[in-house]
Coordinates of C-alpha atoms and ligand atoms in Angstrom, one line a residue:
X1 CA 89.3 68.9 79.3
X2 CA 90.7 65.6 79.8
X3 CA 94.6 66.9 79.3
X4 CA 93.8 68.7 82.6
X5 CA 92.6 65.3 84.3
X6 CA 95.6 65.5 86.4
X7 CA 95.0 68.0 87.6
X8 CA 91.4 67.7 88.6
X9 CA 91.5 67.4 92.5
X10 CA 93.4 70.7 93.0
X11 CA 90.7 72.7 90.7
X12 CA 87.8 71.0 92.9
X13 CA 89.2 72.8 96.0
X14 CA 87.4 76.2 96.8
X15 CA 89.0 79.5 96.1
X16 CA 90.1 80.3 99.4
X17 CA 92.3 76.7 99.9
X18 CA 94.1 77.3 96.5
X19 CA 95.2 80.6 96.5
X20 CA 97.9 80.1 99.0
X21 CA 99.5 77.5 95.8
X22 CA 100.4 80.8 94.3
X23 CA 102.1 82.5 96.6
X24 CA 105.2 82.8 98.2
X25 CA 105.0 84.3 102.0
X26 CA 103.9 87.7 101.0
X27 CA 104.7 87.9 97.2
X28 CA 103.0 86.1 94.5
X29 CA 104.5 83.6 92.7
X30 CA 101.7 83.6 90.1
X31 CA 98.8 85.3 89.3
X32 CA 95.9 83.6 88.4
X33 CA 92.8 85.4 90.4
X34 CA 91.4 88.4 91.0
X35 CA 90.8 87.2 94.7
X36 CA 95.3 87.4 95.1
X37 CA 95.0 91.0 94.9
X38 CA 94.4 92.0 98.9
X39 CA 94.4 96.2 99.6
X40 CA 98.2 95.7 100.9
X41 CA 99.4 94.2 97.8
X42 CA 97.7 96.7 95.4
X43 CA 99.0 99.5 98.0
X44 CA 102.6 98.0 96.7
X45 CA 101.7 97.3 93.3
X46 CA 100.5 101.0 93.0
X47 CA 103.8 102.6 94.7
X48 CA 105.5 100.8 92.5
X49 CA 103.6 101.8 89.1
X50 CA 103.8 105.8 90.2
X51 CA 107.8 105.2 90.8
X52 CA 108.0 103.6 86.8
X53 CA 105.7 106.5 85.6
X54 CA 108.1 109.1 86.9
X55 CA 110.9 107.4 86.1
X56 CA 110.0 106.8 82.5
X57 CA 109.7 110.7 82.3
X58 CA 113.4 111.4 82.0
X59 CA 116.0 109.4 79.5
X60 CA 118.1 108.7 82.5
X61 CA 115.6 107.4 84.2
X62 CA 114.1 105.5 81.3
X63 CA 117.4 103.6 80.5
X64 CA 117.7 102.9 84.1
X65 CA 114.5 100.8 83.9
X66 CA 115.7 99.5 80.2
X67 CA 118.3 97.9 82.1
X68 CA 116.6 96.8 85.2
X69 CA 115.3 93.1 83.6
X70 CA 116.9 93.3 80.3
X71 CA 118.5 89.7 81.4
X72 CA 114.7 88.2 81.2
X73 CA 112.6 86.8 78.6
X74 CA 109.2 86.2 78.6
X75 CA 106.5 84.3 76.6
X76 CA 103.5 86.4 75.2
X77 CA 101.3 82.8 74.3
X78 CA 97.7 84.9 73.3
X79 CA 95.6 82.4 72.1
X80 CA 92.6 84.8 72.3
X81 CA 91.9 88.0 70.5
X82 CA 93.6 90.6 72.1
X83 CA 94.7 94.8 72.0
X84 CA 95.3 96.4 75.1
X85 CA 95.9 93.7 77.0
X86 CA 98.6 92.0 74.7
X87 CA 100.2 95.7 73.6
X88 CA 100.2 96.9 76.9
X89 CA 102.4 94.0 78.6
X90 CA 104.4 93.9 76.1
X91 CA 105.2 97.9 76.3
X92 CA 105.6 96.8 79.8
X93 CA 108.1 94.1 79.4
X94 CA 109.7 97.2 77.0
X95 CA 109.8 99.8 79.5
X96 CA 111.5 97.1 82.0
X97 CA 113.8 95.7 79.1
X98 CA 112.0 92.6 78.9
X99 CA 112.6 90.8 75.4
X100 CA 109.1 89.8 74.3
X101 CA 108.0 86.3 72.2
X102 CA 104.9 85.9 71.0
X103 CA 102.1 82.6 70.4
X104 CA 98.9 84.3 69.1
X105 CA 97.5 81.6 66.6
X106 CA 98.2 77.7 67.9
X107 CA 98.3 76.5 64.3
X108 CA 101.5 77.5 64.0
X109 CA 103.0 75.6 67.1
X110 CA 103.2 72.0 67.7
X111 CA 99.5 72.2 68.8
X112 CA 98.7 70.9 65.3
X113 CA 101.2 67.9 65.8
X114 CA 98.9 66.7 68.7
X115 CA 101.7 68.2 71.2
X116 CA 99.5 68.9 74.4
X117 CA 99.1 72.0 75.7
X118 CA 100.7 71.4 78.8
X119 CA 103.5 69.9 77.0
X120 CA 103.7 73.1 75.1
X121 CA 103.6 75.5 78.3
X122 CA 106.8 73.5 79.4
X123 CA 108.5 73.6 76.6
X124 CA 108.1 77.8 77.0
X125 CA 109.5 77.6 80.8
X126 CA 112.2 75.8 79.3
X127 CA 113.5 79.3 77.1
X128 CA 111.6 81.8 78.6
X129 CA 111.6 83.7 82.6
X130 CA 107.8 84.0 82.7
X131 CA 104.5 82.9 80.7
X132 CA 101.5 85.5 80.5
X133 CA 98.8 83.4 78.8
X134 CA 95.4 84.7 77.6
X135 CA 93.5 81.3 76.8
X136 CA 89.7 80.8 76.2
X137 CA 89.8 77.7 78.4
X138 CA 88.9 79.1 82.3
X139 CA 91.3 76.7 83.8
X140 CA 94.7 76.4 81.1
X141 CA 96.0 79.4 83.3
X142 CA 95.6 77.7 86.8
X143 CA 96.7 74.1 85.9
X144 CA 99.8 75.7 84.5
X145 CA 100.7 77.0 87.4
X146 CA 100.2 73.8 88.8
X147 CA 102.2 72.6 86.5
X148 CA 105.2 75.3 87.2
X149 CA 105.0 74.6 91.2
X150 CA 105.0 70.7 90.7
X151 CA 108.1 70.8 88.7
X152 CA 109.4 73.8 91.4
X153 CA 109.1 70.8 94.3
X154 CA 111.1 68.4 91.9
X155 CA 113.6 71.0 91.8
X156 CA 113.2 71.3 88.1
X157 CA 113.0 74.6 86.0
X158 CA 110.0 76.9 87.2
X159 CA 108.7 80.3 86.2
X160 CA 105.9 82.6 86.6
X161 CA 102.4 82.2 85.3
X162 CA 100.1 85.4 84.4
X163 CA 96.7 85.0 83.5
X164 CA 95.4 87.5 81.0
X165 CA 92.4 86.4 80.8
X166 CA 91.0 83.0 81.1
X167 CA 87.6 82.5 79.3
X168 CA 84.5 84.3 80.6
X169 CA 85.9 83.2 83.7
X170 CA 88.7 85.5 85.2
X171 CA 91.0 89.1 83.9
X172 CA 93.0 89.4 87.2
X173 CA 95.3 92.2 85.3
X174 CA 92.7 93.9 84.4
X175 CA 91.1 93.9 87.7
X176 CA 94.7 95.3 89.2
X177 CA 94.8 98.1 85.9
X178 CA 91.2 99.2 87.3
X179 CA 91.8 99.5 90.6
X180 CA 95.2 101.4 90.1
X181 CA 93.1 104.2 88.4
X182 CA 90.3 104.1 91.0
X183 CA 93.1 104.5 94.0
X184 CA 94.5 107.2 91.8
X185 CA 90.9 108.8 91.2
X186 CA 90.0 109.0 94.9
X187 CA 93.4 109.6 96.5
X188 CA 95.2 112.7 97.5
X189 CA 98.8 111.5 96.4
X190 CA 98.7 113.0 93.1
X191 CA 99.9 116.7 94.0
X192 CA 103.2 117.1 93.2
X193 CA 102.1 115.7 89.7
X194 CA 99.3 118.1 88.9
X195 CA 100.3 120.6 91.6
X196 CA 96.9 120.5 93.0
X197 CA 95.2 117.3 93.8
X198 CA 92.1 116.8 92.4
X199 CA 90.7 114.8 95.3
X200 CA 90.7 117.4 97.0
X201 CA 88.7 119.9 95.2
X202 CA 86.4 117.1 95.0
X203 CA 86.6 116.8 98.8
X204 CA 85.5 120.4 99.1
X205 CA 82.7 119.8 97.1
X206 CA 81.8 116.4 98.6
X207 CA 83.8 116.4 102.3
X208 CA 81.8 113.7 103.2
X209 CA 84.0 111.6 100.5
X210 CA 86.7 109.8 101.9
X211 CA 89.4 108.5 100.3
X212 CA 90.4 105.4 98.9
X213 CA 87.9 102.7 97.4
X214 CA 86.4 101.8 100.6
X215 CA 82.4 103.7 101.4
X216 CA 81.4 104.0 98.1
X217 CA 79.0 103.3 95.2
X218 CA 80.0 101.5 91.5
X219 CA 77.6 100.5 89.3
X220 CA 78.7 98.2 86.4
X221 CA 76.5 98.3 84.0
X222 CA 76.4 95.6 80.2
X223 CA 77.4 91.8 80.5
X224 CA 77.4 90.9 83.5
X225 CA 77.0 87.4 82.7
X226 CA 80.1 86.7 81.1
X227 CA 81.9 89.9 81.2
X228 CA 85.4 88.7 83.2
X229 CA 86.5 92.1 84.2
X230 CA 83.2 92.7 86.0
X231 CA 83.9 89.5 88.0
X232 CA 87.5 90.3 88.8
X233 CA 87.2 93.9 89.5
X234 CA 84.1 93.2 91.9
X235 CA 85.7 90.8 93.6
X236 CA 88.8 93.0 94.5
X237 CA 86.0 95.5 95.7
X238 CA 84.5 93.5 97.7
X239 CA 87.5 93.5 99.9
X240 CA 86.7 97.2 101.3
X241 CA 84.3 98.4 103.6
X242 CA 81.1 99.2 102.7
X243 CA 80.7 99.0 99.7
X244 CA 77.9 99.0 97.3
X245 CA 77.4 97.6 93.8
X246 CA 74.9 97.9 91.4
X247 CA 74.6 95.8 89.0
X248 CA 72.8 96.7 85.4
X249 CA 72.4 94.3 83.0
X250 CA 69.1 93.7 80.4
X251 CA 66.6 91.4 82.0
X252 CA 68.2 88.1 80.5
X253 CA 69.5 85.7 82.6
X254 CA 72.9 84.9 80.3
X255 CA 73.8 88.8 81.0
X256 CA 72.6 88.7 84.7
X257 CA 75.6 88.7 87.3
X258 CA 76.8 84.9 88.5
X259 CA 74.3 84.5 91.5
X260 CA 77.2 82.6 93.9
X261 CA 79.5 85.6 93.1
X262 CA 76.4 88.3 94.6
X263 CA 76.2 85.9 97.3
X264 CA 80.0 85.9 98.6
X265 CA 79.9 89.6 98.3
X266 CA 76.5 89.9 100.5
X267 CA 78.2 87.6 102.5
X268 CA 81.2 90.0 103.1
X269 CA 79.1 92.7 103.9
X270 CA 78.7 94.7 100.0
X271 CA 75.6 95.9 99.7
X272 CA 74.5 94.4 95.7
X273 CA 71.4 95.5 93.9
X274 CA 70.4 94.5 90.3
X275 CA 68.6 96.5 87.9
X276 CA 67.4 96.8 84.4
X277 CA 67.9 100.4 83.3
X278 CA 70.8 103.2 83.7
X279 CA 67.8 105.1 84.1
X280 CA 66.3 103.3 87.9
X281 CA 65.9 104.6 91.1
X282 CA 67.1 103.2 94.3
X283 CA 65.7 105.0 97.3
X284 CA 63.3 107.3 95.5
X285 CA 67.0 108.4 94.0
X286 CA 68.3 108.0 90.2
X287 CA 70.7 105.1 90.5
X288 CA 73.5 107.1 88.2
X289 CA 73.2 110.4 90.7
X290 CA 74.4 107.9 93.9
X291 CA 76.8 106.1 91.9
X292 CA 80.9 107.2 92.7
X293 CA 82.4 105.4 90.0
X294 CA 80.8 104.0 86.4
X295 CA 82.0 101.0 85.1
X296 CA 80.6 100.7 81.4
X297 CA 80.8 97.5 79.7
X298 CA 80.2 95.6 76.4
X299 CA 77.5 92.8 75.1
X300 CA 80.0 89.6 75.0
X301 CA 78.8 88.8 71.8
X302 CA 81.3 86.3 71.2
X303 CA 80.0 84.1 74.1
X304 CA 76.2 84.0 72.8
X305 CA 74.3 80.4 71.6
X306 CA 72.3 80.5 68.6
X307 CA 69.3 81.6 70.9
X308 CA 71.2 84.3 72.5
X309 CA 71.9 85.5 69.7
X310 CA 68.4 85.6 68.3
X311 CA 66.9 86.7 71.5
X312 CA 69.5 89.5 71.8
X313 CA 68.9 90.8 68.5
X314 CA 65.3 91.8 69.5
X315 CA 66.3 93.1 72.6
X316 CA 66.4 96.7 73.3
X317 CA 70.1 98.2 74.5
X318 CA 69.1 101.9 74.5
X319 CA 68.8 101.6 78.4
X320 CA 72.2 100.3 79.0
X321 CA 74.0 103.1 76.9
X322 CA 75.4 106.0 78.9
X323 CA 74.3 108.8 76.8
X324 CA 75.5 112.4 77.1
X325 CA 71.5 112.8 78.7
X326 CA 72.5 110.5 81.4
X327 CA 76.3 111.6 81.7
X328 CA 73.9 115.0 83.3
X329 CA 72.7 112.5 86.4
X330 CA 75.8 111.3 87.0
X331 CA 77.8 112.6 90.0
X332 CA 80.6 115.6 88.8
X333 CA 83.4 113.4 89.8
X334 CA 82.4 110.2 89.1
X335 CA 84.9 108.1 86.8
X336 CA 83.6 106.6 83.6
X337 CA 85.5 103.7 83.0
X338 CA 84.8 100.7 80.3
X339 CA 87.9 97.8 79.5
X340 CA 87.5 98.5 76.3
X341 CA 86.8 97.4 73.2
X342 CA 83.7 99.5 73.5
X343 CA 81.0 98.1 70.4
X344 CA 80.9 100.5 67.9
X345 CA 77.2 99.1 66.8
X346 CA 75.8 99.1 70.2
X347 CA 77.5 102.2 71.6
X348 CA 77.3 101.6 74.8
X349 CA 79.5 104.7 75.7
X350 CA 78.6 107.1 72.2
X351 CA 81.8 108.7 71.7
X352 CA 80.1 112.4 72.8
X353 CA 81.4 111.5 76.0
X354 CA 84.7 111.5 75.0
X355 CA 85.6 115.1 75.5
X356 CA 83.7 114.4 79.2
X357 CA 86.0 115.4 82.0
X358 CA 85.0 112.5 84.0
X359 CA 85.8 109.6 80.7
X360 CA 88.9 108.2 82.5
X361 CA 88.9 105.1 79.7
X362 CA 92.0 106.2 77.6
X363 CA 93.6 106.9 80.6
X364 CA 92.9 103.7 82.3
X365 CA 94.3 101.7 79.6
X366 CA 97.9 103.6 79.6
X367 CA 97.4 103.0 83.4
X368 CA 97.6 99.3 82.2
X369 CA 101.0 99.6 81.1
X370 CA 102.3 101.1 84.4
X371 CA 100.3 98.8 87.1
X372 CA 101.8 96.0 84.2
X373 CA 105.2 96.4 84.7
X374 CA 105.2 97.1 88.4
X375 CA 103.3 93.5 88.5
X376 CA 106.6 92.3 86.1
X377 CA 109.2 93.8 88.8
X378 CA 107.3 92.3 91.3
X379 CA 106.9 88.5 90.4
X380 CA 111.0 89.1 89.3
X381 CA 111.5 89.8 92.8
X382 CA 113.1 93.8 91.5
X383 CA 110.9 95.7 93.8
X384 CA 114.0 97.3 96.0
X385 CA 116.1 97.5 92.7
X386 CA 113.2 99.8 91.5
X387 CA 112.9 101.7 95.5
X388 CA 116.9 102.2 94.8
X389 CA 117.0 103.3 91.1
X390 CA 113.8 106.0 92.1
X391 CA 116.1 107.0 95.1
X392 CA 119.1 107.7 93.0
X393 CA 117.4 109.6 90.1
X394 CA 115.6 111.8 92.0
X395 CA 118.1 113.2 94.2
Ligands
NCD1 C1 88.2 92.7 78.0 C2 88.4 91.3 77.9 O1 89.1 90.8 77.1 O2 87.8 90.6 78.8 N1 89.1 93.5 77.3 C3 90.3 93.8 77.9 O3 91.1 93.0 78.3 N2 90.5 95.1 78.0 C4 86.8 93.2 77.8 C5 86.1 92.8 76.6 O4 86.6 92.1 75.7 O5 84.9 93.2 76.5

């Protein structure tokens, strides 16, 4: 940690003082927590992701996008394991005509000469237009942004800082793929794609479901100890009104939610519950029947000590997989989403539920490319070269 002693007084600072270091009046200058992403930005962010989706439908309007940022570069430095998350930004950067670099094993950088990290993340500004950095250090992300605004205010060479994921800590992208499907899910501006909205045939099933992700019920259910998209996507909820969350984890306190994140959400008004079973009751009512949206997740393995790991090998999962038997309770439009990788040993989502109407996981992860580049076009400052380019194919 002691690289980052520089830096030490700025990550002291609670959430709410820092987050104005990475932004620029109303657009963000970099993304490093979930907590940036207010309702009015993802509104944007979302706009923005439909317009590339129906550009990228026709080859004119493809090649329009191709050429849209094909003047930027950007830096790929993964030093985490990584699919979706490292595929999809770069098919992003692709569909924008971003050329892509790549650092996925330190080894083979400088790293091994004793070259700090720091040093190293400057050395990228210096030939690339943005960094999007997936570290397992919690804080690399932030105090490289840091980094990118101090040498901003010396009028030195700056650029953009994206974290992909820092630690067990924080998936801010991830958070903004998520909520891009659930406004999508419970909206009714999806007609003129699939003629008839879905949200409302739901509606006339359910009318007293509004739209948008605001009055309703998600229940995450696996590690919610040191599963980062839990944190981030909760935390973006937590932003809407009344809302409740359950959480589901096994009875072990390394996979129980962070107890100061449940208290800023009480605090905010969400109503949190904790249980130990897909299977409890809330209210005399099976938890799954009065849940709106399922968010499935993984046993971080990856994170355990040697006593996790021992105590979690004799504990029983079966209560924390969504089985086809369960997928019965749930409510008919519910989402079932999970980040992915699902664990193929533990299957918590068996793949039965595949073929489910409701299993929105495939889908979410190409809605991770989208929501991916619109973020891009946004942090380049494009997002009226994208309005005009829509404008212009479509008429
Ligand atoms: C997640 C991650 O890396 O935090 N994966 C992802 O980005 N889609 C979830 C996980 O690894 O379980």
């Amino acid at each position: 940690m002691n690289e980052f002693s520089e830096f030490q007084s700025r990550l002291q600072r609670p959430l709410d003082v820092k987050l104005s270091d990475f932004q620029r009046n109303e657009r963000l200058k970099h993304l490093i927590f979930a907590a940036q992403l207010t309702p009015a930005l993802l509104e944007k962010l979302r706009k923005m992701a439909d317009m590339i989706r129906q550009l990228s439908r026709t080859r004119d309007g493809n090649l329009r996008l191709k050429h849209m940022l094909a003047h930027r570069r950007a830096m790929l430095y993964f030093t985490q394991p990584s699919t979706r998350t490292f595929l999809s930004f770069m098919a992003a950067c692709q569909i924008l005509g971003i050329t892509c670099n790549e650092v996925r094993d330190p080894s083979t950088s400088s790293e091994v000469k004793r070259e700090s990290k720091v040093d190293s993340i400057r050395m990228f500004s210096s030939y690339f237009d943005i960094i999007i950095m997936r570290t397992s250090n919690p804080i690399f992300s932030e105090c490289c942004a840091y980094l990118m605004n101090e040498l901003e205010s010396a009028d030195q060479r700056s650029v953009p800082i994206i974290n992909a994921g820092a630690g067990a800590e924080e998936h801010p992208t991830q958070a903004l793929l998520d909520m891009y499907t659930i406004l999508r899910t419970f909206s009714h501006d999806y007609s003129r794609e699939s003629k008839q909205s879905k949200f409302i045939e739901i509606q006339k099933q359910y009318p007293d479901l509004s739209p948008g992700p605001g009055n309703k019920t998600y229940l995450f259910c696996g590690d919610m100890g040191r599963g980062r998209t839990v944190r981030s996507l909760a935390t973006v909820l937590s932003q809407y009104d009344n809302v409740r969350m359950f959480f589901v984890a096994p009875d072990y306190a390394e996979l129980a939610m962070d107890r100061g994140l449940l208290r800023r959400y009480r605090d905010r008004g969400v109503d949190v519950h904790e249980f130990h079973s897909l299977d409890a009751t809330f209210d005399g009512r099976p938890i799954l029947a009065l849940t709106d949206c399922l968010y499935m997740t993984r046993i971080q393995r990856e994170h355990n000590s040697d006593k996790a790991e021992k105590d979690l090998a004799a504990l029983d999962l079966s209560p924390f997989q969504f089985t086809p038997l369960r997928a019965t309770v749930l409510k008919s439009y519910a989402p079932i989403m999970h980040p992915f990788p699902r664990d193929s040993v533990t299957n918590e989502i068996p793949t039965e539920i595949d073929s489910d109407s409701r299993a929105m996981y495939f889908r979410q992860a190409r809605n991770g490319m989208w929501i991916r580049a619109a973020l891009l076009v946004h942090l380049f400052d494009a997002a009226e070269e994208l309005i005009d380019i829509y404008g212009e194919v479509r008429r």
